[in-house]
Structures are given as structure tokens and as C-alpha cells.
PDB file of N, CA and C in Angstrom:
ATOM      1  N   MET G  22      -3.383 -16.007  90.781  1.00  0.00           N
ATOM      2  CA  MET G  22      -3.870 -15.169  89.403  1.00  0.00           C
ATOM      3  C   MET G  22      -4.445 -15.664  88.419  1.00  0.00           C
ATOM      4  N   SER G  23      -4.316 -17.348  88.458  1.00  0.00           N
ATOM      5  CA  SER G  23      -4.997 -18.229  87.552  1.00  0.00           C
ATOM      6  C   SER G  23      -6.643 -18.133  87.819  1.00  0.00           C
ATOM      7  N   ARG G  24      -6.695 -17.874  89.087  1.00  0.00           N
ATOM      8  CA  ARG G  24      -8.209 -18.016  89.308  1.00  0.00           C
ATOM      9  C   ARG G  24      -8.991 -16.673  88.803  1.00  0.00           C
ATOM     10  N   VAL G  25      -8.207 -15.701  88.861  1.00  0.00           N
ATOM     11  CA  VAL G  25      -8.783 -14.346  88.516  1.00  0.00           C
ATOM     12  C   VAL G  25      -9.241 -14.354  86.935  1.00  0.00           C
ATOM     13  N   PRO G  26     -10.129 -14.019  86.527  1.00  0.00           N
ATOM     14  CA  PRO G  26     -10.338 -14.104  84.755  1.00  0.00           C
ATOM     15  C   PRO G  26      -9.428 -13.119  83.993  1.00  0.00           C
ATOM     16  N   GLN G  27      -9.526 -13.534  82.967  1.00  0.00           N
ATOM     17  CA  GLN G  27      -8.366 -12.465  82.058  1.00  0.00           C
ATOM     18  C   GLN G  27      -8.923 -11.180  81.949  1.00  0.00           C
ATOM     19  N   LYS G  28     -10.211 -11.012  81.684  1.00  0.00           N
ATOM     20  CA  LYS G  28     -10.982  -9.975  81.564  1.00  0.00           C
ATOM     21  C   LYS G  28     -10.435  -8.862  82.790  1.00  0.00           C
ATOM     22  N   ARG G  29     -10.475  -9.541  84.243  1.00  0.00           N
ATOM     23  CA  ARG G  29     -10.152  -8.735  85.435  1.00  0.00           C
ATOM     24  C   ARG G  29      -8.956  -8.304  85.284  1.00  0.00           C
ATOM     25  N   SER G  30      -7.585  -9.318  84.827  1.00  0.00           N
ATOM     26  CA  SER G  30      -6.431  -9.180  84.786  1.00  0.00           C
ATOM     27  C   SER G  30      -6.075  -7.938  83.722  1.00  0.00           C
ATOM     28  N   LYS G  31      -6.852  -7.900  82.743  1.00  0.00           N
ATOM     29  CA  LYS G  31      -6.710  -6.865  81.713  1.00  0.00           C
ATOM     30  C   LYS G  31      -6.962  -5.301  82.282  1.00  0.00           C
ATOM     31  N   GLN G  32      -8.128  -5.344  82.906  1.00  0.00           N
ATOM     32  CA  GLN G  32      -8.706  -4.146  83.575  1.00  0.00           C
ATOM     33  C   GLN G  32      -7.510  -3.671  84.590  1.00  0.00           C
ATOM     34  N   LEU G  33      -7.188  -4.737  85.531  1.00  0.00           N
ATOM     35  CA  LEU G  33      -5.863  -4.583  86.399  1.00  0.00           C
ATOM     36  C   LEU G  33      -4.669  -3.887  85.707  1.00  0.00           C
ATOM     37  N   LEU G  34      -4.475  -4.607  84.881  1.00  0.00           N
ATOM     38  CA  LEU G  34      -3.160  -3.972  84.020  1.00  0.00           C
ATOM     39  C   LEU G  34      -3.227  -2.671  83.647  1.00  0.00           C
ATOM     40  N   LYS G  35      -4.660  -2.395  83.026  1.00  0.00           N
ATOM     41  CA  LYS G  35      -4.808  -0.938  82.726  1.00  0.00           C
ATOM     42  C   LYS G  35      -4.483   0.052  83.798  1.00  0.00           C
ATOM     43  N   VAL G  36      -5.341  -0.303  84.802  1.00  0.00           N
ATOM     44  CA  VAL G  36      -5.292   0.621  86.064  1.00  0.00           C
ATOM     45  C   VAL G  36      -3.849   0.526  86.693  1.00  0.00           C
ATOM     46  N   VAL G  37      -3.333  -0.269  86.654  1.00  0.00           N
ATOM     47  CA  VAL G  37      -1.503  -0.082  87.077  1.00  0.00           C
ATOM     48  C   VAL G  37      -0.700   0.917  85.990  1.00  0.00           C
ATOM     49  N   ILE G  38      -1.204   0.646  84.807  1.00  0.00           N
ATOM     50  CA  ILE G  38      -0.455   1.425  84.102  1.00  0.00           C
ATOM     51  C   ILE G  38      -0.806   2.919  84.260  1.00  0.00           C
ATOM     52  N   LEU G  39      -2.111   3.204  84.385  1.00  0.00           N
ATOM     53  CA  LEU G  39      -2.573   4.550  84.621  1.00  0.00           C
ATOM     54  C   LEU G  39      -1.973   5.039  85.758  1.00  0.00           C
ATOM     55  N   ILE G  40      -1.797   4.523  86.736  1.00  0.00           N
ATOM     56  CA  ILE G  40      -1.270   4.647  88.043  1.00  0.00           C
ATOM     57  C   ILE G  40       0.105   5.057  87.821  1.00  0.00           C
ATOM     58  N   PHE G  41       0.943   4.350  87.216  1.00  0.00           N
ATOM     59  CA  PHE G  41       2.235   4.501  86.974  1.00  0.00           C
ATOM     60  C   PHE G  41       2.515   5.498  86.084  1.00  0.00           C
TER      61      PHE G  41
END
């Protein structure tokens, strides 16, 4: 997860929130 940029992490979090 550290390797993944923060920008991507934020987008992923948004997608997860949308899915849930």
C-alpha cells in the first residue's frame, strides 16, 4: 500500500465507499 500513490489510494477509498 505504501508503494501505491496517495492519490490512487484516495480514489480507491471513494470507490469502496460508493460500493458499500
